[in-house]
Every structure is written in C-alpha cells, then in structure tokens.
Coordinates of C-alpha atoms in Angstrom, one line a residue:
M1 CA 0.0 0.0 0.1
T2 CA 1.4 3.4 -0.9
I3 CA 0.7 6.4 1.2
V4 CA 0.5 9.7 -0.6
D5 CA 0.1 13.2 1.1
S6 CA -2.8 15.4 0.1
D7 CA -4.2 18.9 0.9
A8 CA -5.4 19.1 4.5
L9 CA -9.2 19.2 4.9
V10 CA -11.0 20.5 7.9
F11 CA -14.6 19.3 8.9
S12 CA -17.0 21.2 11.3
S13 CA -20.8 21.1 12.3
A14 CA -23.4 23.9 11.1
T15 CA -24.7 26.4 13.7
I16 CA -28.4 26.5 13.9
T17 CA -30.1 30.0 14.8
G18 CA -33.9 29.8 15.8
S19 CA -36.6 32.7 15.4
M20 CA -40.6 32.9 15.7
H21 CA -43.6 35.1 14.9
C22 CA -46.7 35.2 17.1
T23 CA -50.3 35.4 15.7
C24 CA -52.2 37.0 18.6
P25 CA -55.8 36.3 19.5
D26 CA -58.5 39.1 19.7
G27 CA -57.7 41.5 22.5
F28 CA -53.8 41.0 22.5
V29 CA -51.0 42.8 20.7
G30 CA -47.1 42.9 20.6
S31 CA -44.3 40.7 19.2
R32 CA -45.3 38.1 21.9
C33 CA -48.8 39.1 22.3
E34 CA -47.9 40.3 25.6
R35 CA -50.1 43.5 25.7
Q36 CA -53.9 43.1 26.4
I37 CA -56.3 45.6 24.5
T38 CA -59.1 47.1 26.6
G39 CA -60.6 49.4 24.1
C40 CA -64.1 49.6 22.4
N41 CA -64.0 46.1 20.9
I42 CA -64.5 44.9 24.4
D43 CA -66.7 47.4 26.2
G44 CA -68.2 48.9 23.1
C45 CA -69.0 52.7 22.3
S46 CA -71.8 54.4 24.3
N47 CA -74.5 56.8 23.1
G48 CA -74.4 56.0 19.5
G49 CA -70.6 56.0 19.1
T50 CA -68.9 54.0 16.4
C51 CA -66.1 51.5 17.3
C52 CA -63.4 51.4 14.5
R53 CA -60.1 49.3 14.3
E54 CA -57.0 51.3 13.4
A55 CA -54.0 50.6 11.3
D56 CA -52.0 49.4 14.3
S57 CA -54.8 47.0 15.3
S58 CA -56.0 49.2 18.1
Y59 CA -59.6 50.2 18.4
Q60 CA -61.1 53.8 18.9
C61 CA -64.5 55.2 19.6
Y62 CA -65.8 57.8 17.2
C63 CA -68.5 59.9 19.1
Q64 CA -71.8 61.6 18.4
P65 CA -71.5 65.5 18.5
S66 CA -72.9 65.7 22.0
W67 CA -70.6 63.0 23.7
K68 CA -66.9 62.6 24.2
G69 CA -64.5 60.4 26.1
P70 CA -62.8 57.0 25.2
L71 CA -66.0 55.2 25.2
C72 CA -68.3 58.4 24.3
N73 CA -69.9 58.4 27.9
V74 CA -68.9 61.9 29.0
D75 CA -71.6 64.6 27.9
V76 CA -70.5 67.7 26.0
N77 CA -71.8 70.8 27.6
E78 CA -72.7 73.0 24.6
C79 CA -73.9 75.9 26.7
V80 CA -70.3 76.3 28.0
D81 CA -68.4 75.0 24.9
T82 CA -70.2 76.7 21.9
A83 CA -72.9 79.1 23.6
P84 CA -75.3 78.2 20.7
C85 CA -78.3 80.2 21.9
Q86 CA -78.9 83.7 20.4
N87 CA -80.9 86.9 21.0
G88 CA -80.6 86.7 24.8
A89 CA -82.1 83.1 25.1
T90 CA -81.3 80.9 28.2
C91 CA -79.2 77.8 27.3
V92 CA -80.2 74.6 29.3
N93 CA -77.7 71.6 29.0
T94 CA -79.3 68.1 29.0
A95 CA -77.7 64.6 28.5
G96 CA -76.5 64.5 25.0
A97 CA -78.3 67.7 23.9
Y98 CA -79.3 71.3 24.8
S99 CA -82.3 73.6 24.5
C100 CA -82.8 77.2 24.1
Q101 CA -85.5 79.0 26.0
C102 CA -86.4 82.0 23.6
P103 CA -87.5 85.3 24.6
V104 CA -90.8 86.7 23.3
G105 CA -90.7 87.4 19.6
Y106 CA -88.0 84.6 18.7
T107 CA -88.0 81.2 17.6
G108 CA -85.7 78.3 16.2
V109 CA -83.5 75.7 17.6
N110 CA -81.1 78.6 18.7
C111 CA -83.7 81.3 18.8
E112 CA -82.1 82.6 15.7
Y113 CA -85.5 83.7 13.9
T114 CA -87.7 86.7 14.6
I115 CA -91.3 85.7 14.7
E116 CA -93.3 87.6 12.0
Y117 CA -96.8 86.6 13.1
C118 CA -98.5 87.8 9.9
E119 CA -95.9 86.5 7.5
R120 CA -96.0 83.1 9.2
S121 CA -99.6 82.8 8.7
S122 CA -100.5 83.4 12.4
C123 CA -102.7 86.2 11.0
E124 CA -105.1 85.9 8.1
S125 CA -104.1 87.4 4.8
H126 CA -106.2 90.6 5.6
A127 CA -103.7 91.4 8.3
S128 CA -100.5 93.6 8.0
T129 CA -97.6 93.9 10.4
T130 CA -97.8 93.1 14.1
V131 CA -98.6 95.8 16.7
A132 CA -96.6 93.8 19.3
P133 CA -94.6 90.7 18.8
H134 CA -97.6 88.6 19.4
L135 CA -100.5 90.8 18.0
C136 CA -101.9 91.2 14.5
K137 CA -102.8 94.6 13.0
C138 CA -105.9 93.8 11.0
K139 CA -106.5 95.4 7.7
Y140 CA -109.6 97.6 7.0
G141 CA -112.4 96.5 9.4
N142 CA -111.2 92.9 9.9
D143 CA -110.9 91.9 13.6
G144 CA -110.3 89.1 16.0
E145 CA -106.9 87.9 17.5
H146 CA -105.9 86.5 14.1
C147 CA -108.0 88.9 12.0
D148 CA -110.4 86.2 11.4
G149 CA -113.5 87.6 13.2
N150 CA -117.1 87.9 12.3
I151 CA -117.1 89.8 9.0
R152 CA -118.3 89.3 5.5
S153 CA -117.4 90.9 2.1
F154 CA -120.2 91.2 -0.3
S155 CA -120.0 91.5 -4.1
P156 CA -122.7 92.3 -6.8
I157 CA -125.7 90.1 -6.5
S158 CA -124.4 88.4 -3.4
Y159 CA -126.5 87.5 -0.4
I160 CA -126.7 85.4 2.8
E161 CA -129.9 83.8 3.6
Y162 CA -130.9 82.7 7.2
S163 CA -133.7 80.9 8.8
V164 CA -134.3 82.5 12.3
A165 CA -137.7 83.0 14.0
L166 CA -138.5 86.7 14.6
S167 CA -140.6 88.1 17.6
N168 CA -144.0 89.4 16.6
Q169 CA -144.0 92.2 19.2
R170 CA -140.4 93.5 19.2
N171 CA -137.4 93.4 16.9
R172 CA -133.8 94.7 17.0
I173 CA -131.5 94.8 14.1
V174 CA -127.9 96.0 14.6
I175 CA -125.5 95.9 11.6
E176 CA -121.9 97.5 11.1
F177 CA -121.2 98.3 7.6
A178 CA -118.9 100.0 5.0
T179 CA -119.9 100.8 1.5
V180 CA -119.3 103.4 -1.3
K181 CA -122.4 102.7 -3.2
R182 CA -125.4 105.1 -3.4
N183 CA -128.0 102.3 -3.2
A184 CA -127.7 99.2 -1.4
L185 CA -130.1 96.5 0.4
L186 CA -128.8 95.7 3.8
F187 CA -131.6 93.5 5.3
Y188 CA -134.8 92.1 3.7
Y189 CA -137.5 90.1 5.4
P190 CA -140.2 89.4 2.8
A191 CA -143.1 88.4 5.3
G192 CA -145.8 89.2 2.8
S193 CA -147.4 91.8 0.6
E194 CA -148.0 94.2 3.3
K195 CA -146.0 93.3 6.3
Y196 CA -142.2 93.1 5.7
I197 CA -138.9 94.5 7.0
A198 CA -136.3 96.2 4.8
L199 CA -133.3 98.3 5.5
E200 CA -131.7 99.9 2.6
I201 CA -129.6 102.9 1.5
V202 CA -131.2 105.1 -1.2
N203 CA -129.3 107.8 -3.0
G204 CA -126.2 107.5 -1.0
P205 CA -125.2 110.9 0.5
L206 CA -128.9 112.1 0.7
T207 CA -130.6 109.7 3.1
I208 CA -130.8 106.2 4.4
V209 CA -134.3 104.8 4.3
F210 CA -135.9 102.4 6.7
C211 CA -138.8 100.6 5.3
T212 CA -141.1 99.1 7.1
W213 CA -142.8 97.1 9.7
G214 CA -146.1 96.7 8.2
R215 CA -146.6 99.2 5.2
R216 CA -144.5 102.3 5.4
F217 CA -144.0 104.2 8.6
Q218 CA -145.5 107.7 8.2
P219 CA -143.5 109.8 7.2
N220 CA -140.9 108.2 5.4
F221 CA -138.2 107.0 7.7
T222 CA -135.1 108.6 6.8
L223 CA -131.6 109.9 8.2
P224 CA -129.9 112.8 6.3
K225 CA -126.5 111.3 6.8
V226 CA -123.7 110.5 4.6
I227 CA -123.0 106.7 4.9
N228 CA -121.6 105.7 1.5
N229 CA -118.1 107.2 2.2
G230 CA -116.3 104.0 2.5
L231 CA -116.0 104.4 6.4
W232 CA -117.7 102.1 9.0
H233 CA -121.0 102.9 10.5
R234 CA -123.2 101.1 13.0
L235 CA -126.9 101.0 12.3
E236 CA -129.4 100.2 15.2
A237 CA -133.1 99.6 14.1
D238 CA -135.6 98.9 16.8
R239 CA -139.4 98.1 16.7
N240 CA -141.5 97.9 19.6
G241 CA -145.1 97.3 18.4
N242 CA -145.8 100.3 16.1
V243 CA -143.0 102.5 17.4
G244 CA -139.7 102.3 15.5
T245 CA -136.4 104.0 16.2
L246 CA -133.4 104.2 13.9
Q247 CA -129.8 105.5 14.7
V248 CA -126.7 105.5 12.6
T249 CA -123.3 106.3 14.0
D250 CA -119.7 106.3 13.0
C251 CA -117.0 103.6 14.0
T252 CA -113.4 103.1 13.8
E253 CA -111.8 100.7 11.3
D254 CA -111.0 98.1 13.9
G255 CA -114.5 98.2 15.3
T256 CA -113.4 98.9 18.9
T257 CA -115.3 102.1 19.2
C258 CA -118.4 103.9 17.7
T259 CA -119.6 107.4 18.4
K260 CA -122.6 108.0 20.6
C261 CA -125.7 109.4 19.5
D262 CA -128.1 111.4 21.5
S263 CA -131.8 110.7 20.9
S264 CA -132.4 114.4 20.3
D265 CA -129.9 114.6 17.5
L266 CA -132.1 114.1 14.4
T267 CA -128.9 113.7 12.1
C268 CA -128.3 110.2 13.7
F269 CA -131.4 109.4 15.6
Q270 CA -135.2 109.3 14.7
T271 CA -138.3 107.8 16.0
T272 CA -141.6 107.3 13.9
Y273 CA -144.9 105.4 14.3
G274 CA -146.4 102.6 12.0
K275 CA -149.7 101.3 11.5
Y276 CA -149.4 97.6 12.7
Q277 CA -148.6 96.5 16.2
H278 CA -147.5 92.8 15.3
L279 CA -145.5 91.3 12.7
N280 CA -146.5 88.0 11.0
S281 CA -143.5 85.9 11.6
E282 CA -144.7 82.5 10.3
R283 CA -142.1 83.1 7.7
T284 CA -138.6 82.7 9.1
L285 CA -136.4 83.1 5.9
F286 CA -134.7 86.5 5.4
T287 CA -131.6 87.8 3.8
V288 CA -128.6 90.1 4.4
G289 CA -126.7 91.9 1.8
G290 CA -129.0 91.2 -1.1
V291 CA -131.9 88.7 -2.2
K292 CA -131.8 85.0 -3.2
D293 CA -134.7 85.2 -5.5
F294 CA -134.8 88.4 -7.5
S295 CA -138.1 87.6 -8.9
S296 CA -139.6 88.0 -5.4
L297 CA -138.7 91.7 -5.5
L298 CA -140.6 92.1 -8.7
S299 CA -143.6 90.3 -7.4
H300 CA -143.6 92.5 -4.2
R301 CA -143.6 95.7 -6.2
G302 CA -142.6 98.8 -4.3
Q303 CA -141.3 97.3 -1.1
V304 CA -137.5 98.1 -1.9
S305 CA -135.7 100.2 -4.3
T306 CA -132.4 98.2 -4.2
H307 CA -131.5 94.5 -4.7
D308 CA -128.0 94.0 -3.5
F309 CA -125.1 95.4 -1.3
V310 CA -121.5 95.8 -2.4
G311 CA -119.2 96.3 0.8
C312 CA -118.6 94.7 4.1
M313 CA -120.7 93.9 7.2
R314 CA -119.6 92.8 10.7
N315 CA -121.2 92.3 14.0
I316 CA -124.8 91.6 12.4
Q317 CA -127.4 90.9 15.0
L318 CA -131.2 90.1 14.9
D319 CA -132.8 90.3 18.3
D320 CA -130.4 88.1 20.5
T321 CA -128.7 86.2 17.6
E322 CA -125.3 87.1 16.3
L323 CA -125.9 86.0 12.7
L324 CA -122.3 85.5 11.6
T325 CA -121.8 82.9 14.3
V326 CA -124.7 80.8 13.1
S327 CA -125.1 78.8 10.0
S328 CA -126.8 80.2 7.1
T329 CA -129.4 78.4 4.8
S330 CA -127.5 79.6 1.6
E331 CA -125.1 82.3 0.5
K332 CA -123.7 83.5 -2.8
L333 CA -120.4 85.4 -3.6
T334 CA -119.4 86.3 -0.2
T335 CA -116.0 85.9 1.6
R336 CA -115.1 85.8 5.3
T337 CA -112.8 88.8 4.9
C338 CA -113.2 92.5 4.1
R339 CA -111.5 92.7 0.7
R340 CA -110.5 96.4 0.8
A341 CA -107.2 98.1 1.2
G342 CA -108.6 101.3 2.8
S343 CA -111.4 103.8 3.2
S344 CA -110.6 105.2 -0.2
L345 CA -109.0 103.7 -3.3
C346 CA -109.1 106.8 -5.4
A347 CA -106.0 109.1 -4.8
T348 CA -105.2 112.3 -6.5
D349 CA -102.8 110.4 -9.0
T350 CA -104.8 107.2 -9.4
C351 CA -106.0 108.1 -12.8
S352 CA -104.2 110.1 -15.4
N353 CA -104.9 112.9 -18.0
G354 CA -107.8 114.4 -16.1
A355 CA -109.8 111.1 -15.8
T356 CA -112.3 110.6 -13.2
C357 CA -111.6 107.8 -10.6
I358 CA -114.6 105.6 -9.6
D359 CA -114.4 103.6 -6.5
E360 CA -115.8 100.0 -7.2
W361 CA -115.2 98.9 -3.6
E362 CA -112.6 96.2 -4.2
S363 CA -111.0 98.0 -7.1
Y364 CA -111.3 101.2 -9.0
R365 CA -111.9 102.3 -12.7
C366 CA -110.9 105.3 -14.5
H367 CA -113.6 107.1 -16.6
C368 CA -111.2 108.5 -19.4
R369 CA -111.7 111.7 -21.1
S370 CA -112.1 111.8 -24.9
G371 CA -108.8 110.9 -26.6
F372 CA -107.4 108.7 -23.9
A373 CA -107.6 105.1 -22.9
G374 CA -106.1 102.4 -20.8
V375 CA -106.7 101.1 -17.2
R376 CA -105.5 104.5 -15.8
C377 CA -106.3 106.4 -19.0
E378 CA -102.6 106.7 -19.5
K379 CA -102.7 106.0 -23.2
E380 CA -103.4 108.9 -25.7
V381 CA -105.6 107.7 -28.5
A382 CA -104.7 109.2 -31.9
G383 CA -107.2 109.0 -34.6
G384 CA -109.4 106.2 -33.1
F385 CA -108.5 102.6 -32.4
S386 CA -107.0 100.3 -34.9
F387 CA -108.5 96.7 -35.6
G388 CA -106.8 93.8 -37.2
P389 CA -109.0 91.2 -38.9
N390 CA -109.2 88.9 -36.0
A391 CA -109.8 91.6 -33.3
L392 CA -112.9 92.7 -31.5
V393 CA -114.2 94.4 -28.4
K394 CA -116.7 92.7 -26.5
Y395 CA -119.2 94.4 -24.0
K396 CA -120.7 92.0 -21.6
Q397 CA -123.9 93.3 -19.9
K398 CA -123.7 93.2 -16.1
E399 CA -126.3 91.2 -14.2
S400 CA -126.4 94.0 -11.6
Y401 CA -127.3 96.5 -14.2
R402 CA -130.0 94.2 -15.6
R403 CA -131.5 93.9 -12.1
D404 CA -131.3 97.6 -11.5
Q405 CA -133.4 98.3 -14.7
Q406 CA -136.0 95.6 -13.9
L407 CA -136.5 96.9 -10.4
L408 CA -137.0 100.5 -11.8
G409 CA -139.5 99.1 -14.3
A410 CA -141.4 97.3 -11.5
Q411 CA -141.5 100.4 -9.4
S412 CA -142.8 102.6 -12.2
R413 CA -146.0 100.4 -12.2
R414 CA -145.9 100.3 -16.0
K415 CA -146.0 97.0 -17.8
R416 CA -142.9 97.9 -20.0
A417 CA -140.6 100.3 -18.3
L418 CA -137.5 98.7 -19.9
P419 CA -135.0 100.1 -22.2
S420 CA -136.5 97.8 -25.1
A421 CA -139.7 99.9 -25.0
S422 CA -137.8 103.1 -25.8
I423 CA -135.6 104.2 -28.8
Q424 CA -132.5 102.2 -28.9
S425 CA -129.6 104.0 -30.7
V426 CA -126.2 102.9 -31.8
K427 CA -123.5 105.1 -33.4
L428 CA -119.9 104.5 -34.4
R429 CA -117.4 106.2 -36.8
F430 CA -115.1 104.0 -39.0
R431 CA -112.5 104.0 -41.8
T432 CA -111.4 101.3 -43.9
N433 CA -110.1 100.1 -47.2
E434 CA -111.6 96.6 -47.1
K435 CA -115.1 95.9 -48.6
E436 CA -116.1 93.2 -46.1
G437 CA -116.1 93.4 -42.4
M438 CA -118.2 93.1 -39.2
L439 CA -118.8 96.4 -37.5
F440 CA -121.3 95.7 -34.6
T441 CA -123.1 92.7 -33.2
A442 CA -125.8 92.4 -30.2
T443 CA -126.6 89.0 -29.2
S444 CA -129.4 87.7 -27.0
G445 CA -129.0 84.0 -28.2
E446 CA -128.2 81.8 -31.2
D447 CA -131.4 82.8 -33.1
S448 CA -131.7 86.3 -31.7
Y449 CA -129.1 89.0 -32.7
T450 CA -128.5 92.3 -34.5
L451 CA -125.7 92.8 -37.1
L452 CA -124.0 95.8 -38.7
H453 CA -121.6 94.8 -41.4
L454 CA -119.9 95.8 -44.6
T455 CA -120.7 93.7 -47.8
N456 CA -119.3 94.9 -51.1
G457 CA -118.1 98.0 -49.6
Q458 CA -121.6 99.1 -48.4
V459 CA -123.2 99.3 -44.9
W460 CA -126.0 96.6 -44.1
Y461 CA -128.2 96.2 -41.2
Q462 CA -129.5 92.6 -40.3
T463 CA -131.9 91.4 -37.6
V464 CA -132.7 87.8 -36.7
R465 CA -135.3 86.6 -34.2
S466 CA -136.7 83.1 -33.8
G467 CA -135.7 82.1 -37.3
S468 CA -136.9 85.3 -39.0
T469 CA -134.3 87.4 -40.9
D470 CA -134.6 91.0 -42.3
R471 CA -131.7 92.9 -44.0
L472 CA -131.6 96.7 -44.9
L473 CA -129.0 98.5 -47.0
A474 CA -128.1 101.5 -45.2
S475 CA -126.7 103.4 -48.2
D476 CA -125.9 102.8 -52.0
S477 CA -122.6 104.8 -51.5
Q478 CA -119.2 102.9 -51.1
V479 CA -117.6 103.4 -47.7
S480 CA -114.3 101.4 -48.3
D481 CA -112.3 104.4 -49.3
G482 CA -110.2 105.1 -46.3
E483 CA -112.2 108.1 -45.2
W484 CA -114.2 108.4 -42.0
H485 CA -117.7 107.5 -42.0
R486 CA -120.5 107.5 -39.3
V487 CA -123.3 105.0 -39.2
H488 CA -126.3 105.5 -36.9
F489 CA -129.2 103.2 -36.5
T490 CA -132.3 103.2 -34.2
V491 CA -134.8 100.6 -33.3
A492 CA -138.2 101.7 -31.8
G493 CA -140.5 98.8 -31.3
G494 CA -140.9 97.6 -34.9
D495 CA -139.3 100.8 -36.6
V496 CA -135.8 100.4 -37.9
T497 CA -133.8 103.6 -39.1
V498 CA -130.4 103.4 -40.6
Q499 CA -128.2 106.3 -41.9
V500 CA -124.7 106.8 -43.1
D501 CA -122.8 110.1 -42.7
G502 CA -126.1 111.8 -41.7
K503 CA -127.4 111.8 -45.3
A504 CA -128.8 108.7 -46.8
V505 CA -131.6 107.4 -44.5
T506 CA -133.2 103.9 -44.7
S507 CA -136.4 103.4 -42.5
K508 CA -138.7 100.4 -42.4
L509 CA -141.4 99.1 -40.2
L510 CA -140.5 95.3 -39.6
T511 CA -143.1 92.7 -38.7
P512 CA -142.4 90.7 -36.6
A513 CA -140.5 93.4 -34.7
P514 CA -136.9 93.2 -35.0
H515 CA -134.4 92.1 -32.4
Q516 CA -133.9 94.7 -29.8
P517 CA -130.2 95.4 -29.7
L518 CA -130.0 97.1 -26.3
A519 CA -132.7 95.2 -24.4
L520 CA -132.0 93.8 -21.0
D521 CA -131.9 90.2 -22.4
V522 CA -128.9 90.9 -24.6
V523 CA -125.9 89.1 -23.3
Y524 CA -123.1 91.0 -25.1
L525 CA -122.3 93.5 -27.8
T526 CA -119.2 93.5 -30.0
I527 CA -117.6 95.9 -32.3
G528 CA -114.9 95.1 -34.9
G529 CA -115.9 91.4 -35.0
S530 CA -118.2 88.7 -34.1
E531 CA -118.5 85.6 -31.8
L532 CA -121.5 84.4 -33.9
D533 CA -121.1 81.7 -36.4
V534 CA -123.5 83.3 -39.1
D535 CA -123.2 83.5 -42.8
V536 CA -124.5 86.5 -45.0
D537 CA -125.2 85.6 -48.7
S538 CA -123.6 82.1 -47.9
H539 CA -120.3 83.5 -46.9
R540 CA -119.0 84.4 -43.4
V541 CA -118.3 88.1 -42.9
P542 CA -114.7 88.6 -41.8
G543 CA -113.5 90.7 -39.0
F544 CA -113.2 94.5 -39.5
S545 CA -109.9 95.9 -40.6
G546 CA -109.4 99.6 -40.1
C547 CA -110.3 102.1 -37.4
I548 CA -113.3 102.7 -35.1
D549 CA -113.9 105.8 -33.1
D550 CA -116.7 107.3 -31.0
F551 CA -118.9 104.2 -30.4
Q552 CA -122.1 105.3 -28.6
I553 CA -125.2 103.6 -27.3
N554 CA -128.2 105.7 -26.4
G555 CA -126.1 108.7 -26.8
E556 CA -123.5 107.7 -24.3
H557 CA -119.9 107.3 -25.4
Q558 CA -118.4 103.9 -24.7
P559 CA -114.8 103.2 -23.8
L560 CA -112.9 100.5 -25.7
D561 CA -111.4 99.0 -22.7
G562 CA -112.0 98.8 -18.9
A563 CA -115.5 98.7 -17.6
T564 CA -118.7 100.8 -17.1
D565 CA -121.7 100.6 -14.8
R566 CA -123.3 98.5 -17.4
F567 CA -120.7 96.6 -19.2
T568 CA -117.4 94.7 -18.5
I569 CA -115.3 95.3 -21.5
E570 CA -112.7 92.8 -23.1
S571 CA -110.7 93.3 -26.2
R572 CA -109.2 90.3 -28.2
G573 CA -106.7 90.3 -31.0
E574 CA -104.9 93.2 -32.7
V575 CA -106.8 96.2 -31.1
G576 CA -104.4 99.3 -30.9
A577 CA -105.0 102.6 -29.2
S578 CA -103.8 104.6 -32.4
C579 CA -105.0 105.1 -35.9
T580 CA -102.3 107.6 -36.9
A581 CA -100.4 105.4 -39.5
F582 CA -103.5 104.4 -41.3
A583 CA -104.9 108.0 -41.2
A584 CA -101.5 109.4 -42.7
I585 CA -101.4 106.7 -45.4
S586 CA -105.1 107.1 -46.3
S587 CA -105.4 110.9 -46.3
K588 CA -105.8 112.8 -49.7
G589 CA -103.3 115.3 -51.2
G590 CA -99.8 115.5 -52.4
A591 CA -98.3 114.7 -49.0
S592 CA -100.0 111.3 -49.2
T593 CA -98.5 110.6 -52.5
Q594 CA -95.1 111.3 -51.3
L595 CA -95.7 109.1 -48.2
A596 CA -97.1 106.4 -50.2
V597 CA -94.2 106.3 -52.6
T598 CA -91.7 106.0 -49.8
I599 CA -93.5 103.2 -48.1
I600 CA -94.2 101.2 -51.2
C601 CA -90.6 101.5 -52.2
V602 CA -89.4 100.2 -48.8
F603 CA -91.7 97.2 -49.3
L604 CA -90.7 96.5 -52.8
Q605 CA -87.0 96.7 -51.9
S606 CA -87.6 94.1 -49.1
S607 CA -90.2 91.8 -50.3
S608 CA -92.5 92.0 -53.3
S609 CA -94.8 89.4 -51.7
L610 CA -95.1 91.6 -48.5
F611 CA -96.1 94.6 -50.7
S612 CA -98.6 92.3 -52.5
Q613 CA -100.1 91.1 -49.3
H614 CA -100.5 94.7 -47.9
S615 CA -101.1 96.8 -51.0
S616 CA -104.9 97.1 -50.3
F617 CA -104.1 98.6 -46.9
F618 CA -101.3 101.0 -47.8
A619 CA -102.6 102.1 -51.2
C620 CA -103.0 105.7 -51.5
V621 CA -106.8 106.0 -51.2
G622 CA -108.6 108.5 -53.3
G623 CA -105.5 109.4 -55.5
T624 CA -105.8 110.6 -59.0
K625 CA -104.7 108.8 -62.1
R626 CA -101.7 111.2 -62.0
S627 CA -100.5 110.2 -58.6
K628 CA -101.0 106.5 -59.5
R629 CA -98.7 107.1 -62.6
R630 CA -96.1 108.6 -60.3
L631 CA -96.1 105.6 -58.4
R632 CA -95.5 103.4 -61.4
E633 CA -92.8 105.8 -62.5
A634 CA -91.2 105.5 -59.1
E635 CA -91.2 101.7 -59.3
R636 CA -89.7 101.8 -62.8
H637 CA -86.8 104.0 -61.9
R638 CA -85.8 102.7 -58.5

C-alpha cells in the first residue's frame, strides 16, 4: 500500500439559529402578544358612538357630537363650549343635547329667527304688520286675534240667507257696515205683501231709508247722513209694536269704538210710528246683503228700491242672535274677509290725464276723457282705435245693471218700463279700405241677434229673431275708401232707421218686430268682429280691418277698454290705441302721394310678396290717375 500526502481538509458542524412570529388572538397585541387591549371592541362605544379598528390594530370610538371620552360616555356641555343660543335666550344643558329658552318674539333651535306672526300665517291674509310681537294688526275692518273675526265681504248680486224666528212684538237689528255705493239693500224680510222689514240705502249721500214694519211708517223714515263714504257705520233699528227707532253712528276701522248718538240729534236718531202692532213671523227666511230670489222683489212691487249690497258687514245681530256665528241656509259670492285696502281707493294720482276715478269697492276704474284710454287713462288715442282682421271688443252686460233696470221698471207700475220699450240708438265712426267686415253685433241668443256689417263696400243692417231674418241696405254709396264715415241706426218697437254720414236714410217697419239690440236680455255686444257663427249671402263676414272711433249707445260714449256701470269690456286680437299710421297713409293730397311712394318703395325693396299682401291697406286711397302714374314711374326708376 502506498501512502500519498494530500491537501489538508477541515470538517466542522453547522450552527443553527432559531426565530418565531406570534399570531395574537383578539384582545392582545405585541411581538409576543404580551399586551392586552381594553378598548371599544371589548366594552363597546356608548351613546351611538362607532367603534373602529385602526391601522395598528388598536380600536377607537368615534362619538356623536354631544358626547366625548374614550367610550363616548362623557356629556358635552354645549352651553359652555359653544354658547349656541342667540338673542338673549337661556341655554339649558341636558344629557347629550341642549335646549334654548327663547325670549318673546324669537323662535328656532337657537332662537335665531324673529317671529313675523302675519308672514308666518298666524294672522289671516287680511292682516298687515304686528302691533306687538304677538298681536296682529288687521286691515280695514277685519278683527279678531288673528284677523278672522265675524265679518263678510259682499259682491254684486251676493247675499246670505238665514232661517231665524222673529218676535211678533219687538225686533232689534244691528249691523256695522261700510260701502261706497249710493244704493244698497242691507236687510230684507219679505213676510208678505203688506208686512215686511227692509233696511236699505237710497241715493247715498242724501238719506238712509228704513222701510218698514207693516206698510210704510209715516212719514218716510230717513236719516240725512252720509253713509256711503267707505267708512264704517253702526246701524241700530228697533221696533216695539208700532214704534220704530233708527240710529246710525260712525265707527273706527278696527270696530273698537263707535260714536254715541243722543236721541235728540235728528242727524243720527229718529223715531216714527207705523200702522201695525204685530208682525206676521210665520215665515222665517230672510236675507242680508241682497236677495236669493230676485223675482220675489218684482212680485212685491214697491217694497224696496235696491237689490244688493257691495261692501263689508260685521257684527250683524237680529234680536239676540249674532248672525255671523250661526249657520246660514245659503249664501252666494261672499267671503269671510273684508277685501278692501282702505277707506278710499281713489287718490289724486290714481287716474291720469284728467280722468275721473270711480271707487268700485274692491277695485277702481278710471273714466277717461275723450282721446285717452287704458286702465289709468294713460294712453293717448290718436285717430281712433285700430282693428286687425281677428280683433274685436266685447261688451258683456252686467247682471247687476239688468236687475237695476228691472227693479226700476217694476217700481214705475208700468208694464214695459225697460230700455227695449224706448228708442235704442247705436252710433260709431269707422274708416277702412276693405269691402267686407263686421262692424257691430248684439246677441241675445243663437237665433236672436242684430248685425251691422260691410258687404261689397256698403253698410248693411241685419236682424234675426226666432228664425226670421230681415236686411236693410243703409246706403248705396261706397264706404271702403279710407275716409271717416259715421253710421247710426235706431230701433223703436218695430221701426228701424239706418243712416250713413247723416245723409242717406233707410227706414222700415218690420213685422215681426226686430231684435232689440240694447234690451236687458242682450248678453253682449261686440264691435270690430263677431263671436257668432253666421253667414251672409252664404259666406262668413270677416272681422273688420281699419279704425273705429266714437262708439255710442243711447247717446253715451263707450270706452274700448275697462268697464262701465253697464258693461265689462274685453278686447281680443290686434286692437291698438292709435290709428295715426292708417290716417296718414289714407289721407288725400300731395303729401299722401309722397308718403305712399316712400312706403311702397321700402316694401318693394324688402319683399315683393309683402307689398302684394298689404297693398290694399297701404294704397293711396282717393288718389288721382296722375298720382298712380307717379307710383308706377317711381317703381320703374328705382
């Protein structure tokens, strides 16, 4: 065996180094899980707090605003920390919250809002600002803590009907009222043809008339006192047997005080004597502020002179009954407020251009001088009103006017004391270039009406009643020449007269009698157009295009907007308060030729179709052949 030396080799054992990682159970943290957690995951968060695990595996409570502390169990004292209460309020801290005790006049969580009682609907709409932080200042005559006291507003043809038994021997009526109307019916008890009670105002500033307990007291029972001035008055009427007393005094708007009246003062107190001792009170129905059945007034002729009341009433008493606190059997067009802004609606500047302001109680209207129009007469009318082909002005007859006239007729003790029995007159001025157009209509129904229209450039009158039709040609002359013309027709029973420009007169007695254009059964009138679907010679008459001025009925000028005692007025379509442009274009003479040339040239340059469309309106009316030749030359050289 041979032994050979080699490199030395050294053998040794490996050294083992040990390490560990601890996975901790809930509630412990640390490298060896040596630290125990005592946070919200064990005890939970109080008072609505939320427990959340953080990035380092710890837990923390997130508290509601009114709590603090590790577990949200310490109350936050907001009164000290944030002082949230305002306007001198007292802060009261409570567990998890606070409250503010507000002083008078403030509200809100922190008493941050001022209480506006009227604006916050504590007061009714007929109240204004507060007198004190908790009191409503009522508007014109309304009363009560919230301005919702016992009061009624009456409109035309309104009423309240009650059923209350009246004493046979003695009655006492008390009414506080305000109105601007010259005639008004305050109280009506139609017990029969001879025995009845009526309290009414007749002829406004002259007298207040007290009619009657059993025929009329003798002499007429009146007080010479102004009571239609828009101010509040207190009426007290008392009957004891055949002795009657009446007194009227003045009151403040809020109703707190009324002036005293001495029985020796004949301007506010009167006594009179009647015929009957007792009142037949088997009938218990009576009305305040008007009548339910207007025909009953016509059948009891002469008992009253009026039929409704426009204004406000409060504190209405009959014997021992406060009427506005009991249920009525029926009522119409009344409200439980006084719908008026103050004692007068007509100030010095209410109407313009010298117009007359007329107080209508809830509103006003202006009676314009000639040459002015508009709600306040603020528009100057130059050369009449212009009408487009689809325009008209409608005059709707008021029911209150109709009743006024019927009552006057009944009082006259004549069978026919209505406007239809007298001469009815309609006038108007017009100018146009069109040969067709409706000038005037009066309508009582679909088969009862009157027409005044242009056909083939001539004025025609037409009447229709119960299927019967009559037509009259007013004049052979042409009126579609751009000049002013006046047409006037009258109806008197069966006689009809029509004239144009005061010269040509057509008159005829029609049988049966023609439709009465201004009778009380007429629903409405129109000028410049028609709401009727009628044909003339198998074609529909179009609306009037041109100018209308000076519309009169029975000699009274009628406005083309607003209202009158008789009509409410409504305009539709293209109605303009000026006819200057038409007048300038349609006038004769050299100046019109130059103006016509200028206007036509402008239209030709802009649109030939536009000129063609309007040539009939803008043509120089009444021009000579020479002027027309100048127009053709101007067109050729432009």
